[in-house]
CSV table of C-alpha atoms in Angstrom, one decimal:
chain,number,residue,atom,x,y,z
A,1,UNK,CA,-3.1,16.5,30.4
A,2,UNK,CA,-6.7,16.7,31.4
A,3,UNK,CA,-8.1,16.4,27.5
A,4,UNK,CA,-5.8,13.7,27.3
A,5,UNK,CA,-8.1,10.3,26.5
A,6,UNK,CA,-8.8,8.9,29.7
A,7,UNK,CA,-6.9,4.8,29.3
A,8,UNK,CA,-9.2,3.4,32.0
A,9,UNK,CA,-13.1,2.9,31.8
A,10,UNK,CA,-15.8,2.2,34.1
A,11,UNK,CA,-16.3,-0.4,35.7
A,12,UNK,CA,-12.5,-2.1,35.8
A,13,UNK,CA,-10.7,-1.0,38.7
A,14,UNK,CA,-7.5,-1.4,37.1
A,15,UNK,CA,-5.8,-0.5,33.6
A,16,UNK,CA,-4.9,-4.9,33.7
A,17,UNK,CA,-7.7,-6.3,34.7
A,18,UNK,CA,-9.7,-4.1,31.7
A,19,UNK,CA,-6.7,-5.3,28.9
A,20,UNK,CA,-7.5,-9.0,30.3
A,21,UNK,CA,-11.3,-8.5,30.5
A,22,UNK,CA,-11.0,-7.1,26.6
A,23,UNK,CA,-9.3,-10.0,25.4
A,24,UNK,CA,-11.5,-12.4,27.6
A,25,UNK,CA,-14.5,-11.2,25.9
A,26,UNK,CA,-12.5,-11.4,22.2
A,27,UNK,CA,-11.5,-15.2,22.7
A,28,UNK,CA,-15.3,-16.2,24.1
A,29,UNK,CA,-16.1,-14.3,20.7
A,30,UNK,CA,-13.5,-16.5,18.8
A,31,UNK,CA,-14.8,-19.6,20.1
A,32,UNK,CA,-18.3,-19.2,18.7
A,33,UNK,CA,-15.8,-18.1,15.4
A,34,UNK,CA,-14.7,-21.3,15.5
A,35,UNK,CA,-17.9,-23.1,16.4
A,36,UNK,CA,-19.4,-20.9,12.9
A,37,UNK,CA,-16.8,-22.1,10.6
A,38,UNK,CA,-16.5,-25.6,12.1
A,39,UNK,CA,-19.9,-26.3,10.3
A,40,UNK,CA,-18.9,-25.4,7.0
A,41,UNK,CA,-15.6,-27.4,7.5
A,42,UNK,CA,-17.8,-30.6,9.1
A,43,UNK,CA,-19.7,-30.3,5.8
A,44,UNK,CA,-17.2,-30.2,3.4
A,45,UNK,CA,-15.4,-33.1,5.5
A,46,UNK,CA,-18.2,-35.2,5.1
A,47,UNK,CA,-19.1,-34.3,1.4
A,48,UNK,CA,-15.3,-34.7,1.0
A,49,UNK,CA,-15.9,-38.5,2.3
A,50,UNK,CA,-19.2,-39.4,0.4
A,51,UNK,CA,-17.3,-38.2,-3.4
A,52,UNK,CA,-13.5,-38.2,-2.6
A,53,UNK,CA,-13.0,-38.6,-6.3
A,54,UNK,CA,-15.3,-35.7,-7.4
A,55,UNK,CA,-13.5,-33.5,-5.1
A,56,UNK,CA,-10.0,-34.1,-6.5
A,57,UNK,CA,-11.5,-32.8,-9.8
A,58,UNK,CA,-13.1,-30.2,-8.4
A,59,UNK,CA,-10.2,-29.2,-6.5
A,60,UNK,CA,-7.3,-28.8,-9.4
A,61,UNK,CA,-8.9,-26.2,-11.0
A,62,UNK,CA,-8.6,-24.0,-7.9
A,63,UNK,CA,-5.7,-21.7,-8.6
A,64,UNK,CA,-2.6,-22.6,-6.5
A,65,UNK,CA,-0.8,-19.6,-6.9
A,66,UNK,CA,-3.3,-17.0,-5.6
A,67,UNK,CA,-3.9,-19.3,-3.0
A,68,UNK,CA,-0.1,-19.3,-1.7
A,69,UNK,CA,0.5,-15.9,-2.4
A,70,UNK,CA,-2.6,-14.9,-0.3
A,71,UNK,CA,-1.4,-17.1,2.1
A,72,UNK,CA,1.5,-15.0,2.0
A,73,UNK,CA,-0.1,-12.0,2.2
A,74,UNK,CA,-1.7,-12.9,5.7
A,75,UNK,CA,0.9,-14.2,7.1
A,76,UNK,CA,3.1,-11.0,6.9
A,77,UNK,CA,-0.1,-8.6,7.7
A,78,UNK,CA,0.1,-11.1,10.9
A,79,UNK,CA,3.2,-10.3,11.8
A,80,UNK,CA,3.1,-6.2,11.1
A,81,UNK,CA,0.1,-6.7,13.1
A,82,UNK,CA,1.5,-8.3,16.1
A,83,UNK,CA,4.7,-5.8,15.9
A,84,UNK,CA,1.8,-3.0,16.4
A,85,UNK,CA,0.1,-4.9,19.2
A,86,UNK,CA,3.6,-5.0,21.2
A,87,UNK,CA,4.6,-1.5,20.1
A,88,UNK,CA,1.2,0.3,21.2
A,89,UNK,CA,1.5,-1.0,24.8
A,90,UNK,CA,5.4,0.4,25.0
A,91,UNK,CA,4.9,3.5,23.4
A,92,UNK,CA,6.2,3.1,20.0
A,93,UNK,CA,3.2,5.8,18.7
A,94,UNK,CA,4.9,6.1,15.0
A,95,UNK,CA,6.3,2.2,14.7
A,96,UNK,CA,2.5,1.3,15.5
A,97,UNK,CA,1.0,3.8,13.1
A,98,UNK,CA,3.1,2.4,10.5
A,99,UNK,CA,2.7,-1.4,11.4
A,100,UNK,CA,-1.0,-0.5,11.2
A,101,UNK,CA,-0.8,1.2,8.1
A,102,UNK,CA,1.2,-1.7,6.5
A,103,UNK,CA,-1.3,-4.1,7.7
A,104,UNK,CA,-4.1,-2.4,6.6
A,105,UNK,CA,-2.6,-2.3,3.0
A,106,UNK,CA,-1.8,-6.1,3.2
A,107,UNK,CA,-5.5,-6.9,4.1
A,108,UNK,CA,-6.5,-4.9,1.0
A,109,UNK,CA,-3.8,-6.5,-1.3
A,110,UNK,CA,-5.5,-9.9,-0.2
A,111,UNK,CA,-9.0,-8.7,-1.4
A,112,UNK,CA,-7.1,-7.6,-4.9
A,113,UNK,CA,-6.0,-10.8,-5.0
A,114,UNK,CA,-9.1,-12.8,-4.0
A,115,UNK,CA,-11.2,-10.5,-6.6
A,116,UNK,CA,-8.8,-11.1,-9.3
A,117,UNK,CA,-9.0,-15.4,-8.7
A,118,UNK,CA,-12.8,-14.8,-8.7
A,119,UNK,CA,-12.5,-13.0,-11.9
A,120,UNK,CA,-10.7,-16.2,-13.4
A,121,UNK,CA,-12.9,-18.4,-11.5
A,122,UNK,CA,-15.9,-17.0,-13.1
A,123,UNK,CA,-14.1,-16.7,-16.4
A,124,UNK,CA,-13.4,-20.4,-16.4
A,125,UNK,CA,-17.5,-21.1,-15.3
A,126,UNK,CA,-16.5,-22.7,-11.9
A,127,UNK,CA,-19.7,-21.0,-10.1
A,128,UNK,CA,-22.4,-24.1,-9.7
A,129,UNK,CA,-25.3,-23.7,-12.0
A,130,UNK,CA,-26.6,-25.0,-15.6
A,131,UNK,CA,-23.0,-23.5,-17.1
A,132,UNK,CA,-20.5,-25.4,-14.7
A,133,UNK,CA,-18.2,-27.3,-16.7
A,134,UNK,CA,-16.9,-29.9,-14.6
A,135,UNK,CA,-17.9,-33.5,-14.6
A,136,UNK,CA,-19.3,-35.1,-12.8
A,137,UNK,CA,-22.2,-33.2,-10.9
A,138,UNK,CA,-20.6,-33.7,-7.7
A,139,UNK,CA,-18.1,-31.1,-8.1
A,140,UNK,CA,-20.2,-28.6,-7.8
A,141,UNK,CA,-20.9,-29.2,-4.0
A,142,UNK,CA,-16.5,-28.8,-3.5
A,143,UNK,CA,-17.1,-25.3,-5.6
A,144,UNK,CA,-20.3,-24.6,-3.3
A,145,UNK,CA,-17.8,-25.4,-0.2
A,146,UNK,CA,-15.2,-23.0,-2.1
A,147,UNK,CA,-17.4,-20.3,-2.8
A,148,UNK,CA,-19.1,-20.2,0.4
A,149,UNK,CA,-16.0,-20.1,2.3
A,150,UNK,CA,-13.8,-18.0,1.2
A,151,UNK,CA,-16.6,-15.7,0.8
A,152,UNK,CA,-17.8,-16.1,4.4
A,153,UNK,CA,-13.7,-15.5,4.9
A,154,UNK,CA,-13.1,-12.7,2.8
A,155,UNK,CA,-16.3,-11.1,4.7
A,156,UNK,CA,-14.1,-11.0,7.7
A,157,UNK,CA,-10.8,-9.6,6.2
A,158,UNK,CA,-13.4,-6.6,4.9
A,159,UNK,CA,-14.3,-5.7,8.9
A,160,UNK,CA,-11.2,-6.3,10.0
A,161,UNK,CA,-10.4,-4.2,7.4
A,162,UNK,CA,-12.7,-1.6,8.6
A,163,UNK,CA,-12.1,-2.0,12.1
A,164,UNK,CA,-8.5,-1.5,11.6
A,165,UNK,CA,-9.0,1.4,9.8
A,166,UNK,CA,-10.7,3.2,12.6
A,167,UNK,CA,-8.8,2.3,15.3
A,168,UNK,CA,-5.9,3.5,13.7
A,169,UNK,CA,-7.6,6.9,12.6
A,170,UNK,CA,-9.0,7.2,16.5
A,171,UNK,CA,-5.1,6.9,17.9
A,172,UNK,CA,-3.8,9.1,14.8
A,173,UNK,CA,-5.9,11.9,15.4
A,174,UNK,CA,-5.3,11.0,19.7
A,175,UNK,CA,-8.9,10.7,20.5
A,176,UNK,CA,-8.2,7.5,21.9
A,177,UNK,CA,-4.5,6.8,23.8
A,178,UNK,CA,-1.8,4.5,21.6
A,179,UNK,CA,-2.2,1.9,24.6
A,180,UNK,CA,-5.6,1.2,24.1
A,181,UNK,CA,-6.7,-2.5,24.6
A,182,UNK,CA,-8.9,-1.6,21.5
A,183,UNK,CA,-5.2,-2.8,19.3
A,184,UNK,CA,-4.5,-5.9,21.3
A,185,UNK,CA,-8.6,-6.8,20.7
A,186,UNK,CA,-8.2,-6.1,16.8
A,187,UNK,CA,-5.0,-8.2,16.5
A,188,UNK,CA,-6.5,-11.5,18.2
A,189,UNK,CA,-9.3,-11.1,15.6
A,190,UNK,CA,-7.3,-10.5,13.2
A,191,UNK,CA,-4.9,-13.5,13.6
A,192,UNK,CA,-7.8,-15.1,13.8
A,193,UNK,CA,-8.9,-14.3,10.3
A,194,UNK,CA,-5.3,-15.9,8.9
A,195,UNK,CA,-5.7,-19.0,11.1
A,196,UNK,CA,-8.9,-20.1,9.3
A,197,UNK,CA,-7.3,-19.1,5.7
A,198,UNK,CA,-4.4,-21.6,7.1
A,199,UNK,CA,-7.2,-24.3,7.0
A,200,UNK,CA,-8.7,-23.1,3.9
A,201,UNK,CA,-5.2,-23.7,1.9
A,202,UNK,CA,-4.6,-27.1,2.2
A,203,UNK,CA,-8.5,-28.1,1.5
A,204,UNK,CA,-9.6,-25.9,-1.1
A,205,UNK,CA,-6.3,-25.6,-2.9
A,206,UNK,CA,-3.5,-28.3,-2.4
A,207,UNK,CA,-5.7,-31.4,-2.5
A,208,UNK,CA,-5.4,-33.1,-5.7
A,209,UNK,CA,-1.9,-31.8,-7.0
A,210,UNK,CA,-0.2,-34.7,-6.7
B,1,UNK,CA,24.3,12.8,26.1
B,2,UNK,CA,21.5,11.1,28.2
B,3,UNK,CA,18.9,12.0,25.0
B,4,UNK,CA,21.3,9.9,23.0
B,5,UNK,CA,22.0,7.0,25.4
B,6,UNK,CA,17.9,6.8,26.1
B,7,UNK,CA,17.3,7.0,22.1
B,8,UNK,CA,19.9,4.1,21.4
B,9,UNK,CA,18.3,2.5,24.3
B,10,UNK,CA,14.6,2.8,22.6
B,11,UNK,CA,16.1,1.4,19.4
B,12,UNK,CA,17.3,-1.3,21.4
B,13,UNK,CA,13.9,-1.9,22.7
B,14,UNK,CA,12.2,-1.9,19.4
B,15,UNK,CA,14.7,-4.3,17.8
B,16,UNK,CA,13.8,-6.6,20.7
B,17,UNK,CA,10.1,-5.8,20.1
B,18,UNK,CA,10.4,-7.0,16.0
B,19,UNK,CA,12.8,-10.1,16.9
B,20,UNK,CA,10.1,-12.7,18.1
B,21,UNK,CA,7.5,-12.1,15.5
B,22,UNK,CA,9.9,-11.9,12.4
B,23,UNK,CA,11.6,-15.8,13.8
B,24,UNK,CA,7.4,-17.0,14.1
B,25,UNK,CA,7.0,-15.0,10.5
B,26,UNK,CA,10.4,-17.2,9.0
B,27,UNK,CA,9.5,-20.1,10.3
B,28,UNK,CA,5.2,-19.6,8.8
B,29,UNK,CA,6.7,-19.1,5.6
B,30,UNK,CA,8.9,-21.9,5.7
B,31,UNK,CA,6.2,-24.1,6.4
B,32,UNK,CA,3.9,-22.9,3.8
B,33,UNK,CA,6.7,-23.8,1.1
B,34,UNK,CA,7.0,-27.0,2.9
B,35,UNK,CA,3.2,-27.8,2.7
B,36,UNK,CA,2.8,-26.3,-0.8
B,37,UNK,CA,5.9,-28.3,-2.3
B,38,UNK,CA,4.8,-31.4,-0.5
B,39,UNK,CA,1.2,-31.4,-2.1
B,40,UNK,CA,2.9,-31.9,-5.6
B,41,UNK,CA,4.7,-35.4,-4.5
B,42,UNK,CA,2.3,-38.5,-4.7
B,43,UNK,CA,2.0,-39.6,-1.4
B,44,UNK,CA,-1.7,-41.1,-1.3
B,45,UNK,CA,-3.8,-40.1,1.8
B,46,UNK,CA,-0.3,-38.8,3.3
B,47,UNK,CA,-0.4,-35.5,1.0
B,48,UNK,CA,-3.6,-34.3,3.3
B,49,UNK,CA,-2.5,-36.2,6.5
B,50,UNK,CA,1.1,-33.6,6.1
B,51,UNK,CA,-1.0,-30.4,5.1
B,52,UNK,CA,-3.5,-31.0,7.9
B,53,UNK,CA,0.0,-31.3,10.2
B,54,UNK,CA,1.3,-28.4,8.8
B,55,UNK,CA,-1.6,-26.0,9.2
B,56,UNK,CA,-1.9,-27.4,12.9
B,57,UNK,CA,1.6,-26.2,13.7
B,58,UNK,CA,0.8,-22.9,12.3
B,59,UNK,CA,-2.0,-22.3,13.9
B,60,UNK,CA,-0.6,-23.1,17.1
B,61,UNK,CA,2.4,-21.1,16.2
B,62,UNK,CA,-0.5,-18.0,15.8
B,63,UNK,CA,-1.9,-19.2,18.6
B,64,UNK,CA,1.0,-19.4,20.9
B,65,UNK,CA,3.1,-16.2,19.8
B,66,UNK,CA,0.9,-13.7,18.1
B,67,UNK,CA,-2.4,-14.4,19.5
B,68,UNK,CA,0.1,-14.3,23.0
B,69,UNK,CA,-1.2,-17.9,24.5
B,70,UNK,CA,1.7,-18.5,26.0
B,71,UNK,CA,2.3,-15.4,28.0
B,72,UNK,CA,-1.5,-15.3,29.1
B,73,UNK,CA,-3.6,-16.0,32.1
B,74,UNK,CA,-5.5,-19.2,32.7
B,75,UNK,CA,-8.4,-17.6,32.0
B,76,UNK,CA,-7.7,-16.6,28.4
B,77,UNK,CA,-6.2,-19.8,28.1
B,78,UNK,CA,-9.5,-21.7,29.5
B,79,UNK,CA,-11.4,-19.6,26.9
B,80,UNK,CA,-9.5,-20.4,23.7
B,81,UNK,CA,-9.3,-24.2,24.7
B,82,UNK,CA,-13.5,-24.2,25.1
B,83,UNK,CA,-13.6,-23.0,21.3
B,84,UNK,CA,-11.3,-25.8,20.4
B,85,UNK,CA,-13.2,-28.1,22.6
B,86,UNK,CA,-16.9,-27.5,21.6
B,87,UNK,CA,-14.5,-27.8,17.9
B,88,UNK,CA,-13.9,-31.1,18.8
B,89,UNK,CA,-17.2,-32.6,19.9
B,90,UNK,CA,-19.0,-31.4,17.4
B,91,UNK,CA,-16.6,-33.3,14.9
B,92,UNK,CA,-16.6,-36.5,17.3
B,93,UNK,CA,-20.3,-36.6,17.6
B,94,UNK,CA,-20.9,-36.3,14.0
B,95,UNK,CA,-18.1,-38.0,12.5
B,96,UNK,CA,-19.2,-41.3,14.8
B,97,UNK,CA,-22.7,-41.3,13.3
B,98,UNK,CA,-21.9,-40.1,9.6
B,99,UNK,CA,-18.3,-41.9,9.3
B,100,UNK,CA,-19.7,-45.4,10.7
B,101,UNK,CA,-23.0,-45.4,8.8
């Protein structure tokens, strides 16, 4: 047992009070998360106010359906990711692995799907410049919004992504124990990450349909 | 016998462990085809006003179940309100000016 990865680190005196300081320091984290992506939503709020009808416009020729099925996607990587959270700290080592595994290949099957929109989105000249073809000019700034983020968003599924990754590699290869408070930190990020693509649907995609 | 009793008992356990998220992961999907179908039917300034509602409950569904709110300390609690709160200001404070001008 001694080359067994040691669960509890300096300075916490107990294995609980170190699982609540790491998820302490990942929700301060979140709330300067939200305070970053709260500007971008006050801006397109208020943009949204000064052209309301330029923003319908703009807004239709997002693609619904890449848009809901990402929303989709998250949403179950959310839950396979929550599954491993509870399963790591009762010592379900292969249920984890695999809930890991699966999440991992959702967050990537989000990307495919993001890059294959932007393909379109491209295809149809929806990036703001001289070539745009949407009238009038003020649709541009909702595209400027769009661009900006789900960019800033898809950013974030890329580390989690990452993170993910290594964590799971770390506790696959046991160089780290399965009850780390390294999988409860990654999951609060990562439901972050779906929370703010929650937001994103309903403003970037489902305004205007009706 | 004991090995079998103590693996049916694990199943058990991990059963439990899956029921909780998959009811939050139903009832996320049902409410994306709620907001989704709902933003096709002409409802004026209610279409946003319902999609905005709907992607309040989800969040706090997240919030509450995944992201483990409800089961946690004050503290954690404390913190996760102070993002929401510093959310808010920042849209009061700005919305009074802009929205009013």
């Amino acid at each position: 047992m001694s080359d067994a990865p040691a669960l509890l680190h300096e300075p916490w005196p107990s294995v609980e009070r170190q699982r609540e300081g790491v998820s302490f320091g990942l929700w301060l984290f979140i709330a300067t998360e939200i305070l970053f992506f709260s500007g971008l939503f006050l801006g397109y709020t208020l943009y949204r106010n000064l052209y309301p009808d330029a923003f319908k416009i703009a807004a239709r020729e997002t693609e619904v359906f890449f848009g809901t099925l990402n929303t989709a996607i998250l949403m179950t990587s959310s839950l396979t990711m929550a599954v491993a959270a509870r399963g790591a700290t009762r010592g379900f080592r292969k249920m984890t692995l695999w809930c890991l595994a699966v999440t991992i290949t959702l967050g990537c099957t989000f990307l495919l799907c993001k890059g294959l929109e932007y393909h379109d989105d491209i295809d149809n000249r929806l990036v703001p410049g001289p070539d745009f073809k949407l009238k009038p000019p003020e649709t541009q700034i909702f595209w400027a919004f769009y661009w900006v983020m789900t960019g800033i968003h898809a950013v974030h599924v890329t580390v989690g992504i990452g993170v993910v990754t290594t964590v799971t590699l770390l506790i696959y290869r046991r160089r780290i124990p399965l009850a780390t408070a390294a999988v409860e930190a990654m999951a609060l990020y990562w439901h972050l990450v779906d929370v703010i693509w929650i937001f994103l649907l309903p403003l970037l995609y489902l305004m205007g349909r009706s | 016998m004991s090995s079998t009793d103590s693996t049916q008992s694990r199943r058990q356990e991990a059963f439990q462990l899956w029921k909780l998220p998959v009811a939050i992961w139903a009832a996320l999907l049902i409410l994306l085809a709620i907001t989704v179908g709902s933003a096709y039917i002409p409802l004026g300034t209610f279409n946003i006003a319902i999609n905005l509602a709907v992607a309040c409950i989800k969040a706090t569904l997240i919030a509450l179940f995944f992201m483990k709110l409800s089961r946690s300390s004050s503290l954690l609690r404390l913190a996760a309100v102070a993002g929401l709160f510093w959310f808010i200001l920042m849209f009061l404070l700005t919305g009074g000016d802009y929205l009013t001008r």
